[in-house]
mmCIF file of C-alpha atoms in Angstrom:
data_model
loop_
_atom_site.group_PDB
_atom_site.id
_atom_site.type_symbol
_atom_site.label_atom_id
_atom_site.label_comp_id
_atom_site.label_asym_id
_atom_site.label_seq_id
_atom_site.Cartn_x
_atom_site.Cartn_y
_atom_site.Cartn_z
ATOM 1 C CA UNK A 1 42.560 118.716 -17.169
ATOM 2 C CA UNK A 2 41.343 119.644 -13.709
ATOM 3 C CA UNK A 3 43.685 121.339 -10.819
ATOM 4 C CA UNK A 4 43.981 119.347 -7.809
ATOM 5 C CA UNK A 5 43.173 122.268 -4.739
ATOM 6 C CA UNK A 6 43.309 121.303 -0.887
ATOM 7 C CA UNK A 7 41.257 123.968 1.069
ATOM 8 C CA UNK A 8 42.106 124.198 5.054
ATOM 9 C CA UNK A 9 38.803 125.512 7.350
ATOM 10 C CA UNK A 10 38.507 126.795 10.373
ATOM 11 C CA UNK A 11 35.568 128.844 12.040
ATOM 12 C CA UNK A 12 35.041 130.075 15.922
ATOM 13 C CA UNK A 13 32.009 132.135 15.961
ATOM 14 C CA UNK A 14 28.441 131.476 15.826
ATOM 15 C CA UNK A 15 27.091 128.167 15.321
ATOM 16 C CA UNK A 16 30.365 126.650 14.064
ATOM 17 C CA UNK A 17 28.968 123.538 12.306
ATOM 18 C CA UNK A 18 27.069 125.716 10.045
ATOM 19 C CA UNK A 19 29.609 128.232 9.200
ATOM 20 C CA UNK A 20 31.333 124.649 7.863
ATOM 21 C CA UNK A 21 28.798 123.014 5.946
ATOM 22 C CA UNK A 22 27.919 126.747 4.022
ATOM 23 C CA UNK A 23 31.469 127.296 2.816
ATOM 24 C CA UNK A 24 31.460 123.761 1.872
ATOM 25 C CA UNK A 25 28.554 123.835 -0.076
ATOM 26 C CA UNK A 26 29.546 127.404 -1.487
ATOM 27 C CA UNK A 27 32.963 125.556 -2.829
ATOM 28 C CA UNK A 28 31.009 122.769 -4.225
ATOM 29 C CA UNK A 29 28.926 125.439 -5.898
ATOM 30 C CA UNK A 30 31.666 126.991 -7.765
ATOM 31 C CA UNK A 31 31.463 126.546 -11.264
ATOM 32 C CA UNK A 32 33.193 123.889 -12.889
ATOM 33 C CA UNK A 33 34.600 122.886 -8.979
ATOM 34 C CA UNK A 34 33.908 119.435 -7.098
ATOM 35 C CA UNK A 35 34.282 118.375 -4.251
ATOM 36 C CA UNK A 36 36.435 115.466 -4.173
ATOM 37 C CA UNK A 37 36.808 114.480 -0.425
ATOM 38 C CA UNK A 38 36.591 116.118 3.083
ATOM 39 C CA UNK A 39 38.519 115.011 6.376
ATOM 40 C CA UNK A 40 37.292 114.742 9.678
ATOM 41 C CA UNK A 41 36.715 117.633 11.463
ATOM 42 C CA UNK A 42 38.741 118.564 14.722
ATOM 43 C CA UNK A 43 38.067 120.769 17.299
ATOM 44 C CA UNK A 44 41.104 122.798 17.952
ATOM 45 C CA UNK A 45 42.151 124.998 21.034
ATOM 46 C CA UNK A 46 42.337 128.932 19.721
ATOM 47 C CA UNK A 47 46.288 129.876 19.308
ATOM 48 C CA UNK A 48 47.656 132.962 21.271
ATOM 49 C CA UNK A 49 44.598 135.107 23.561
ATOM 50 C CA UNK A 50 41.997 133.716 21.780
ATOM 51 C CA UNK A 51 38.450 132.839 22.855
ATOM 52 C CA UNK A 52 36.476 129.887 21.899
ATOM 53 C CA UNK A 53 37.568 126.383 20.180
ATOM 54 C CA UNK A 54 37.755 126.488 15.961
ATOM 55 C CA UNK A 55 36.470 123.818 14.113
ATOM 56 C CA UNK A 56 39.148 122.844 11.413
ATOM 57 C CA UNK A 57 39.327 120.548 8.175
ATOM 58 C CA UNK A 58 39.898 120.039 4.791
ATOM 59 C CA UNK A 59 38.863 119.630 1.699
ATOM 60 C CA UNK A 60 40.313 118.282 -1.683
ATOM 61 C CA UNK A 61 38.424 119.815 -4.881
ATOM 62 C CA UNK A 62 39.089 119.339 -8.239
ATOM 63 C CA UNK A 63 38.816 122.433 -10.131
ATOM 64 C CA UNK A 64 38.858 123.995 -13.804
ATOM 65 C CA UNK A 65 39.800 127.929 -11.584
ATOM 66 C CA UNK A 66 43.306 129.129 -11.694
ATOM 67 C CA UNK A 67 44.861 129.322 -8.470
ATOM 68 C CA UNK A 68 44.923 133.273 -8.135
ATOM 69 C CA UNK A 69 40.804 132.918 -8.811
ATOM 70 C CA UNK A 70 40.148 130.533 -6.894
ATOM 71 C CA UNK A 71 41.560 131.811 -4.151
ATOM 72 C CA UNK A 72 39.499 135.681 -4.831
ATOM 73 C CA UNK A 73 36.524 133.539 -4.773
ATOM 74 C CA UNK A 74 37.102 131.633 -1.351
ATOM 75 C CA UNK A 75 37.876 135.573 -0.106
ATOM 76 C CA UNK A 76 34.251 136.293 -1.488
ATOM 77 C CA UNK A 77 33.061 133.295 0.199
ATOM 78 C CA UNK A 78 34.325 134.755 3.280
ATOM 79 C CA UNK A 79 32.850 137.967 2.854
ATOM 80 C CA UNK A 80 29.293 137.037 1.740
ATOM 81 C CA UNK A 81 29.542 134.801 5.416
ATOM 82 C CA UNK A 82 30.328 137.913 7.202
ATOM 83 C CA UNK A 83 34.302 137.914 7.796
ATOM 84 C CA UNK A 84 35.983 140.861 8.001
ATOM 85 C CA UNK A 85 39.329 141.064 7.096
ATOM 86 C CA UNK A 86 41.550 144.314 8.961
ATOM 87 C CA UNK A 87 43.460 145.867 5.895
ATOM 88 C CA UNK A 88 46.886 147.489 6.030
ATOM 89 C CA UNK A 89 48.305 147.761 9.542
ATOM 90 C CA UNK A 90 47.661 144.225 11.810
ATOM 91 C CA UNK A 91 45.553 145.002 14.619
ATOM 92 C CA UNK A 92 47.211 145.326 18.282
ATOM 93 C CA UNK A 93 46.276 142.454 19.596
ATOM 94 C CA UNK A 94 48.146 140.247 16.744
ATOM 95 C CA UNK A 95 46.695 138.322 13.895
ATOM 96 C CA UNK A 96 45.095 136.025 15.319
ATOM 97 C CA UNK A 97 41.002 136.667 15.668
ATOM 98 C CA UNK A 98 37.922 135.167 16.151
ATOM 99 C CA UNK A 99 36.325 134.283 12.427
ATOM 100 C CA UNK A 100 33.182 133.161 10.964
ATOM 101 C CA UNK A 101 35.245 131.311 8.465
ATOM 102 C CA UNK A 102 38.463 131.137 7.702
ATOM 103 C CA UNK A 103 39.558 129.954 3.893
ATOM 104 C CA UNK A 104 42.988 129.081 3.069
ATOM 105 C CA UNK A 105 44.358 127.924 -0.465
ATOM 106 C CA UNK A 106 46.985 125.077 1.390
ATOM 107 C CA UNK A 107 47.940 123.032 -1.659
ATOM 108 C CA UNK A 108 47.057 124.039 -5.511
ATOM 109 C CA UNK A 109 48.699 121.264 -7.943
ATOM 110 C CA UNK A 110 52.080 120.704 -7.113
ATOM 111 C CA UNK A 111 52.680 124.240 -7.718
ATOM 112 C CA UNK A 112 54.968 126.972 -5.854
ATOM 113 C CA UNK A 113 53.222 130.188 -6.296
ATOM 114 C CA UNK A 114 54.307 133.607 -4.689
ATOM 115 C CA UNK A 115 52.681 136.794 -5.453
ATOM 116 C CA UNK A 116 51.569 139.913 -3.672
ATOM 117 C CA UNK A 117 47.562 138.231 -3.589
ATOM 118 C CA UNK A 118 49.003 134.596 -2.829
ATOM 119 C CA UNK A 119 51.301 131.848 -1.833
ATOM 120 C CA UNK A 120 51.013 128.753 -2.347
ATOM 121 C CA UNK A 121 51.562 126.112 -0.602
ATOM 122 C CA UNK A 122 50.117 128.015 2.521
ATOM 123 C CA UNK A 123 53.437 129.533 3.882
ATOM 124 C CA UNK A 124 52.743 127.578 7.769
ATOM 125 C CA UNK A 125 51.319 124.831 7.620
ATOM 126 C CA UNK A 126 53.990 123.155 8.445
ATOM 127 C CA UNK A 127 53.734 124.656 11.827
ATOM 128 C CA UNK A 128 49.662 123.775 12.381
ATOM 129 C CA UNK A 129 48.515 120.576 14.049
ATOM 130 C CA UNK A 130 45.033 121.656 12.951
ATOM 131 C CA UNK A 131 45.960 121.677 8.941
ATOM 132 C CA UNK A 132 48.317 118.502 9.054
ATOM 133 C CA UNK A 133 46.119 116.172 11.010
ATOM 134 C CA UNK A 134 43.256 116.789 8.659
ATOM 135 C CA UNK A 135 45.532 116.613 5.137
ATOM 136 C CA UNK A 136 47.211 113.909 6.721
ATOM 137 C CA UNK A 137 43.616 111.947 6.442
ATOM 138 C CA UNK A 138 43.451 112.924 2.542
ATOM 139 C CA UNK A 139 46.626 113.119 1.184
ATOM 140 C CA UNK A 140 49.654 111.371 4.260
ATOM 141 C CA UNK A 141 52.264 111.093 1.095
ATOM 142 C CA UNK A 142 51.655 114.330 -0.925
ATOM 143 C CA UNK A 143 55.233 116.189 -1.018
ATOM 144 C CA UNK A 144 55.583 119.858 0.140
ATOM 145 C CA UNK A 145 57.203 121.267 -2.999
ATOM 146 C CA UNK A 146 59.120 123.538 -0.913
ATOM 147 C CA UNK A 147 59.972 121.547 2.197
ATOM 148 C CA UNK A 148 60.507 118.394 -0.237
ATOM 149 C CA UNK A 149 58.593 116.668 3.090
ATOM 150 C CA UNK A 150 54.975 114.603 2.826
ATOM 151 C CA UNK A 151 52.772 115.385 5.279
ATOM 152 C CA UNK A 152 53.297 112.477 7.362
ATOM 153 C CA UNK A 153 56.790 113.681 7.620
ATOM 154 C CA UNK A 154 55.621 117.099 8.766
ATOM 155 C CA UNK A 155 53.319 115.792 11.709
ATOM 156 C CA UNK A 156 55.143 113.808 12.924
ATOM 157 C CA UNK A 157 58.172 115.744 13.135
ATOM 158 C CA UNK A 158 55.473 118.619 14.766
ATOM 159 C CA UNK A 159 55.808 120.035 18.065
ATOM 160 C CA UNK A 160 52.655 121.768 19.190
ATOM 161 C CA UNK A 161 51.668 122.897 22.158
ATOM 162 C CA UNK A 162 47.978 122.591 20.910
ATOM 163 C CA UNK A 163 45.630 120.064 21.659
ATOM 164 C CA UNK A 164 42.787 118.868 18.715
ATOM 165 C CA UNK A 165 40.180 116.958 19.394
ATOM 166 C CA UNK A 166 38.385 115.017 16.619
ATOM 167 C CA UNK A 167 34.823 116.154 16.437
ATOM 168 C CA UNK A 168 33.052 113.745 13.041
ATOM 169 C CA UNK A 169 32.342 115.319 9.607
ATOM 170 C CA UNK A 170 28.990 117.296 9.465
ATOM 171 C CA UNK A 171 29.009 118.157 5.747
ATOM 172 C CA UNK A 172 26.115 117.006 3.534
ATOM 173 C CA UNK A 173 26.889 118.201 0.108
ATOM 174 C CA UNK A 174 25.217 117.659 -3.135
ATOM 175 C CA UNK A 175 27.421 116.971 -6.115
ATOM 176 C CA UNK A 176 25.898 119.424 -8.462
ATOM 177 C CA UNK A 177 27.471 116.981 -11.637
ATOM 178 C CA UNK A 178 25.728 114.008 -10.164
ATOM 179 C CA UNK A 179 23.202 115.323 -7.762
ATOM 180 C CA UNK A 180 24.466 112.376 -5.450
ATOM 181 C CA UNK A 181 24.197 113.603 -1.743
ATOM 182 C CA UNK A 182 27.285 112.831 0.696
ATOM 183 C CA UNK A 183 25.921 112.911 4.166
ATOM 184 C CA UNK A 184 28.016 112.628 7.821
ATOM 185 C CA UNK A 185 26.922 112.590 11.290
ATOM 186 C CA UNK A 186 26.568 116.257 12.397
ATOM 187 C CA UNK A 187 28.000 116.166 15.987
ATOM 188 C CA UNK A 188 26.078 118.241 18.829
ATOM 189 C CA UNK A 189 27.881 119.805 21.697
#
């Protein structure tokens, strides 16, 4: 039986709408992985002395992976699109920086999963506008295993001082099962 996985993006360098569509075409690549559904996409103000808006979303896959490999392959996904991660010590200026993608395992199942390589569910999301608007579109009643809150419950009960703006979907992926092409509007700045 297949794992239910929601993945939360985000990208602020380069041409951002690309960066997107790759990883989600990578993810819909992995083996015995499909892409189920994506949400809108939302333009998102960068948190703490950041420069330059993110692009943000989400997808829900359905996956045959393991969470702790799935998760090593979205790092590798990463890499191969030219993130660099800063290991050991965070940098000075916090840990918030600019990235050419940013991968994060949100939801896996309705697992709890803590390990020294990953936790799961994502250990803020309850505190991101730009990861609860998005899974709000996909999945409003899912249940935080931890926080025993859906995701309605969490936005709305959010206080951010963020602004997001909602941009369109710009993913065309090919099913590689079906070869059946999903296309959205790409939006243009």
């Amino acid at each position: 039986m297949p794992h239910r996985a929601f993945i939360g993006f985000g990208t602020n360098l380069g041409d951002r709408a690309a960066n997107y569509r790759e990883a989600v075409q990578r993810i819909a690549a992995l083996p015995t992985t499909r892409v189920v559904r994506q949400s809108s996409i939302y333009e998102t103000e960068p948190v703490g002395d950041l420069k330059g808006a993110f692009l943000n979303g989400v997808i829900e896959v359905e996956t045959e992976i393991n969470a702790e490999t799935l998760m090593r392959r979205l790092l590798s996904i990463e890499r191969v699109m030219g993130r660099k991660r800063v290991r050991g010590r965070k940098p000075a200026r916090g840990k918030h920086r600019p990235r050419v993608i940013d991968l994060d395992l949100l939801f896996f199942n309705k697992e709890t999963i803590n390990t020294r390589a990953l936790t799961v569910p994502h250990p803020h999301l309850q505190e991101r506008l730009f990861v609860l608007a998005p899974m709000s579109e996909l999945a409003p009643a899912l249940i935080h295993p931890k926080l025993n809150r859906s995701i309605s419950e969490m936005m709305a009960a959010l206080k951010s001082p963020y602004r997001l703006r909602w941009r369109a979907r710009i993913c065309s992926v090919r099913s590689p099962e079906s070869g059946r092409r999903h296309r959205d509007k790409i939006p243009r700045r």
